[in-house]
Coordinates of C-alpha atoms and ligand atoms in Angstrom, one line a residue:
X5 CA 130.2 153.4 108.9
X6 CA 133.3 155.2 107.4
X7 CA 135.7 153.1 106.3
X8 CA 139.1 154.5 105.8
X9 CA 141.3 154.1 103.2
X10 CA 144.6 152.1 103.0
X11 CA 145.9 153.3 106.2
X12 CA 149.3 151.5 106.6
X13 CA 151.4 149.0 104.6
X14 CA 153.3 146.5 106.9
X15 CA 156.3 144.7 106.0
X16 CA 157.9 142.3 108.4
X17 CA 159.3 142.8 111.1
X18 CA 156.4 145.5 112.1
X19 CA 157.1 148.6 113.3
X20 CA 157.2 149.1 117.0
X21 CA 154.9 151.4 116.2
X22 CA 152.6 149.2 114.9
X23 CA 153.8 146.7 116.8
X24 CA 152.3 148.6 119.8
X25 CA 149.2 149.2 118.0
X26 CA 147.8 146.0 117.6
X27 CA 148.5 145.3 121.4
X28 CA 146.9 148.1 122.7
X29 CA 143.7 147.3 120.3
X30 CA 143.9 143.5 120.7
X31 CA 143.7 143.9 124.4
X32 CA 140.7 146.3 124.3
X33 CA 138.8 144.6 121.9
X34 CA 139.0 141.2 123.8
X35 CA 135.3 142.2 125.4
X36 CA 134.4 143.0 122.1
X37 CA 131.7 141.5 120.4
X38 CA 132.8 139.9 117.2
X39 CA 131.0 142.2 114.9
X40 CA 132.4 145.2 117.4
X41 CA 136.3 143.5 116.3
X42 CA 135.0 143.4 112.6
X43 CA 134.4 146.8 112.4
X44 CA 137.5 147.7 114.1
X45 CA 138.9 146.1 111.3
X46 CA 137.1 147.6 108.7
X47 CA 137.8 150.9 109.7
X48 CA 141.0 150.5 110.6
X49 CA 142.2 149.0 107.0
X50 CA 139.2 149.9 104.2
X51 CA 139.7 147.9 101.1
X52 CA 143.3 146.2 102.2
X53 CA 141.4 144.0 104.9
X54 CA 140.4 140.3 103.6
X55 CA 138.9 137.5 105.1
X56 CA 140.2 133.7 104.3
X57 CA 137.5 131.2 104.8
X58 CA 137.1 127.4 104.8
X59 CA 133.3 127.5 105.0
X60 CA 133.9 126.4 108.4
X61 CA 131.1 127.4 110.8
X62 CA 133.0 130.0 112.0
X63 CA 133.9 131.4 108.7
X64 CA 130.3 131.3 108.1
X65 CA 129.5 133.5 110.9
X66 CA 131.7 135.7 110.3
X67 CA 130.9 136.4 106.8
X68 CA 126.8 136.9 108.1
X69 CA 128.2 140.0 110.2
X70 CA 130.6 141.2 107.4
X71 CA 127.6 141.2 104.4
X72 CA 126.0 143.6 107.0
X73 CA 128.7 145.4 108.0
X74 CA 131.3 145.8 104.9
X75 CA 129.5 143.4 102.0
X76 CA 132.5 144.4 99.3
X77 CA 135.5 143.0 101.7
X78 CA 137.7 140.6 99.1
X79 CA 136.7 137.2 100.6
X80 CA 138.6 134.1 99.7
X81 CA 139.1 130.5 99.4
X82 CA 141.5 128.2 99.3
X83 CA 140.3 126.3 96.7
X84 CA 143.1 123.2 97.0
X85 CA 141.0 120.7 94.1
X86 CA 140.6 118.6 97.0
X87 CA 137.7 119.8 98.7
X88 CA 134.4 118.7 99.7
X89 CA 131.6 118.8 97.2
X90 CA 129.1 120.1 99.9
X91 CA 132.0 122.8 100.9
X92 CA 131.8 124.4 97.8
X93 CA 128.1 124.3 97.7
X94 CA 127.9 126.7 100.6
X95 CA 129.9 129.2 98.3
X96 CA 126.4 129.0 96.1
X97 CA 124.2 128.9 99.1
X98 CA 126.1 132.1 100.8
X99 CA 126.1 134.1 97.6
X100 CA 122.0 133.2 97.4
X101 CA 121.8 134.3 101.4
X102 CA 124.1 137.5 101.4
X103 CA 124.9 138.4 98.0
X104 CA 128.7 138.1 98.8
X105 CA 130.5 136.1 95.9
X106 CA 133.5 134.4 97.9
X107 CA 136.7 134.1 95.2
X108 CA 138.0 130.1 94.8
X109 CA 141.8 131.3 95.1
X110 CA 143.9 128.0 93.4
X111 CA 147.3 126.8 93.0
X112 CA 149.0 127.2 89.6
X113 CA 148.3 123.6 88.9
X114 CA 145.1 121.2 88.6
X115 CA 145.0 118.1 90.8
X116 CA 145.9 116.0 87.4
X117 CA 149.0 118.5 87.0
X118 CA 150.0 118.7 90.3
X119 CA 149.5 114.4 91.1
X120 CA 151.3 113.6 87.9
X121 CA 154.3 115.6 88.5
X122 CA 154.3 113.9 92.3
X123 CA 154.3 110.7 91.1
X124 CA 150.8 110.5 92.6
X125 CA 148.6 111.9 95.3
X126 CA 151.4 114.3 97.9
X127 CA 148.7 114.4 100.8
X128 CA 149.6 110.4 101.1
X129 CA 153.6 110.7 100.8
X130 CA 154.1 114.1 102.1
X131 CA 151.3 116.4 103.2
X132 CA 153.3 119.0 105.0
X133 CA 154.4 120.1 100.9
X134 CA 150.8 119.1 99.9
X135 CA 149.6 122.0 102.0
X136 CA 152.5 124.1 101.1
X137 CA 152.0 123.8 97.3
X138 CA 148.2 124.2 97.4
X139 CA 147.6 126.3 100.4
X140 CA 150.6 128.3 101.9
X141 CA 151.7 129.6 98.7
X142 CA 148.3 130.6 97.4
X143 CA 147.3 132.8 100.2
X144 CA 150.8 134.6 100.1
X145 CA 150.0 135.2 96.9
X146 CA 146.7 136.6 97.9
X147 CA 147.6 138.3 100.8
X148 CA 150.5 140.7 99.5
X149 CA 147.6 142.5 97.8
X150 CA 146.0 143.4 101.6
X151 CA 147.7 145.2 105.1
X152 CA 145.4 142.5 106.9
X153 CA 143.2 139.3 106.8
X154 CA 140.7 138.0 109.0
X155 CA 140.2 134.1 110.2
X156 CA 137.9 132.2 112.1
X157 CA 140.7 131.2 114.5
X158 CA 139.4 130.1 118.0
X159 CA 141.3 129.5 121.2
X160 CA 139.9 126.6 122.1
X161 CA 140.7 124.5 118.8
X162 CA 143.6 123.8 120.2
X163 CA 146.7 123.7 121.9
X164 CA 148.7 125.9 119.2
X165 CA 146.2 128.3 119.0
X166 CA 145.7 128.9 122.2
X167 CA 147.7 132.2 122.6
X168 CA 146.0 134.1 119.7
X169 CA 145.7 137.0 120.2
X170 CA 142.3 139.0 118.6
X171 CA 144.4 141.3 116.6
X172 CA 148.3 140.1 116.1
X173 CA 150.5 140.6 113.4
X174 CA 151.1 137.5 111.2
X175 CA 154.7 136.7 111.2
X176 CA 154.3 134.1 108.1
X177 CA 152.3 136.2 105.6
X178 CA 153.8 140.0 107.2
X179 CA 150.3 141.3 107.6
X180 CA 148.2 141.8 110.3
X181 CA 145.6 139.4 112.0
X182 CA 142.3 139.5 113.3
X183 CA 140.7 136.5 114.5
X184 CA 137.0 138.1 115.8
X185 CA 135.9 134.4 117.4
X186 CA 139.7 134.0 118.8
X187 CA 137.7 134.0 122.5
X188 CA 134.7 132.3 121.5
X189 CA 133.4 128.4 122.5
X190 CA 132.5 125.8 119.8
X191 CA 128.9 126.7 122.0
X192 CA 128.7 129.9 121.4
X193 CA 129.7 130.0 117.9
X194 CA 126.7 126.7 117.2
X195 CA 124.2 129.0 119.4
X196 CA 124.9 131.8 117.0
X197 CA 124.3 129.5 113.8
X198 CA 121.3 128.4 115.2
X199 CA 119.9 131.8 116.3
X200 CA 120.8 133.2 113.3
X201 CA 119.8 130.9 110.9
X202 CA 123.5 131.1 109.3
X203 CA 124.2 128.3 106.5
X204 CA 126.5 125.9 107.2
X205 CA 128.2 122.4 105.7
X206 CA 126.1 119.9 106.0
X207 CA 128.9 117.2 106.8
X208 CA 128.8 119.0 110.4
X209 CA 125.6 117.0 111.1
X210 CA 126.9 113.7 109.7
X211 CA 130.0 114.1 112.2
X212 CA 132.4 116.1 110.9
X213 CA 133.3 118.6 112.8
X214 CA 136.3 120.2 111.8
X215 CA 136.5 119.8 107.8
X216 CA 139.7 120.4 105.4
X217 CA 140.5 119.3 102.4
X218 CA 138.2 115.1 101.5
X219 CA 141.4 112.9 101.9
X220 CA 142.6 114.5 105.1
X221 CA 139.0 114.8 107.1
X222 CA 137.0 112.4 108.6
X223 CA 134.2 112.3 111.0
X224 CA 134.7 112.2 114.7
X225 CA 133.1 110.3 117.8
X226 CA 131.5 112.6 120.1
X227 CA 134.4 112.0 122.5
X228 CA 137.3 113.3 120.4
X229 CA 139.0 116.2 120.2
X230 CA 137.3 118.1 117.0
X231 CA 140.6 118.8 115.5
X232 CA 141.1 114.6 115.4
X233 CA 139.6 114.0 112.3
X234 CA 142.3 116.5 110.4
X235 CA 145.0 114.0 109.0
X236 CA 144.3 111.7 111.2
X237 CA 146.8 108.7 111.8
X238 CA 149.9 111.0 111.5
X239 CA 151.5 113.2 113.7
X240 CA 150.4 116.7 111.5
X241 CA 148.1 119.2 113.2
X242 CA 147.4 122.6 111.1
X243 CA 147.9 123.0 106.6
X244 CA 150.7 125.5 108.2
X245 CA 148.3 129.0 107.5
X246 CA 147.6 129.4 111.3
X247 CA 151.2 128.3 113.4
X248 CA 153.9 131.0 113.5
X249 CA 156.1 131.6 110.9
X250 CA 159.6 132.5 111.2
Ligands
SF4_24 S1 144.8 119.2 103.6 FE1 145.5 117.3 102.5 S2 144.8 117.5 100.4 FE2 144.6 119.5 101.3 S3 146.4 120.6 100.8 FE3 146.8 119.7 102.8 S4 147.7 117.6 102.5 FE4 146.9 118.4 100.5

C-alpha cells in the first residue's frame, strides 16, 4: 500500500475544509471494516498518524491489523507509574507476536517525585489532576509531533462516547481522530481476539474488564456496566483523553 507523506497539519479550529473532510470520510467509512478505516488512515496521513493504546483488548486488535498493514506507525503508551504489572507484560508479549515495540510515553516525574510533592498519592485526593499530570499532558506532548492518532474508542462504552464519530477531529489535542472499532460490540471485538488468537491482559479473565491505571480499576460482576470498575465510588467517568475539549 502507498502511504503518503505528511499530507496536512491541523491546528484548531480545523479548516472548513478539513472540517468537511473528515465528515464526508467518517460517514463512508462507517461500513468499513476496521482494517478498511486503518488504512484509510494510513494513507491519508503516512508517518504523522499514531496510535495511543492502553493494551486494552481493543487496542490489541487494533495493533494485530496495523503490524500487517503499516508495522512502523509510532505507537504509544501512557505509561502513568501506576499501571498493572500484567499491562505492561503485554508490551513484551506484542513485541514477541508482531515485532512492534510500543514506546512507554511518561510524565516528567516518577511516582516517588510526583507523590512527594502531592503530599501523597493525587488519585486518592484529586484524580481529575492525577490524570491531568500523568496522562493529558503526556499525550499533548506526544501528539503535537503527529496530524492524527488512532484509539480503540467504542460506542457502546458508554454514554459520553456514544456520538463518536469514526474519523472526527479532536478538539482537546487539535488533531484528527480515528476510532476504527468506534461501531463495534464488546462481542464482536472478544470474537475477533478469539478468532485471531490476539494477546490480551490476563486480568480480563479474572474480571476486569475495563483496566486503567491499579488504584483506580477493579473487577466487575457480570451485571455491571464494564466502565464500573474505573474509579469506582466517585462520581469520575473518563482520565479526560476521550471527552471533548474546549
Ligand atoms: S487513572 Fe488514577 S492513577 Fe492513573 S492517572 Fe488517573 S487518577 Fe492517576
Amino acid at each position: 500500500m502507498a502511504v503518503a507523506s505528511r499530507v496536512i497539519s491541523p491546528s484548531p479550529p480545523p479548516p472548513n475544509e478539513l472540517r468537511g473532510e473528515l465528515a464526508r470520510a467518517s460517514r463512508s467509512l462507517e461500513t468499513a471494516s476496521p482494517a478498511e478505516i486503518i488504512s484509510w488512515g494510513v494513507e491519508r496521513f503516512g508517518d504523522r498518524l499514531t496510535m495511543a493504546t492502553a493494551f486494552g483488548p481493543e487496542g490489541c486488535l487494533i495493533i494485530h491489523w496495523l503490524a500487517a498493514i503499516a508495522p512502523r506507525t509510532f505507537v504509544f503508551n501512557l505509561e502513568t507509574g501506576y499501571q498493572f504489572p500484567e499491562t505492561l507484560a503485554l508490551r513484551d508479549l506484542i513485541a514477541a507476536r508482531y515485532g512492534l515495540q510500543v514506546s512507554l510515553e511518561r510524565p516528567a516525574s516518577s511516582v516517588d517525585e510526583f507523590e512527594r510533592a502531592n503530599g501523597g498519592p493525587l488519585y486518592r485526593t484529586d484524580p481529575d489532576r492525577c490524570c491531568s499530570d500523568r496522562k493529558l499532558a503526556v499525550i499533548r506532548r506526544v501528539l503535537t509531533r503527529f496530524d492524527a492518532w488512532m484509539s480503540g474508542l467504542r460506542r457502546d462504552q458508554s454514554a459520553d462516547r456514544s456520538a463518536a464519530p469514526i474519523v472526527g477531529w479532536d478538539h482537546k489535542f487539535a488533531v484528527v481522530k480515528i476510532s476504527p472499532l468506534a461501531n463495534w460490540t464488546k462481542a464482536m471485538v472478544w470474537d475477533a481476539i478469539v478468532r485471531e488468537q490476539v494477546p490480551y491482559n490476563p486480568l480480563h479473565d479474572r474480571g476486569f474488564v475495563s483496566i486503567g491505571c491499579a488504584p483506580c480499576t477493579r473487577a466487575v460482576n457480570a451485571d455491571e456496566d464494564e466502565r464500573a470498575g474505573r474509579w469506582s465510588g466517585s462520581a469520575k467517568t473518563e482520565c479526560g483523553l476521550h471527552s471533548r475539549g474546549s
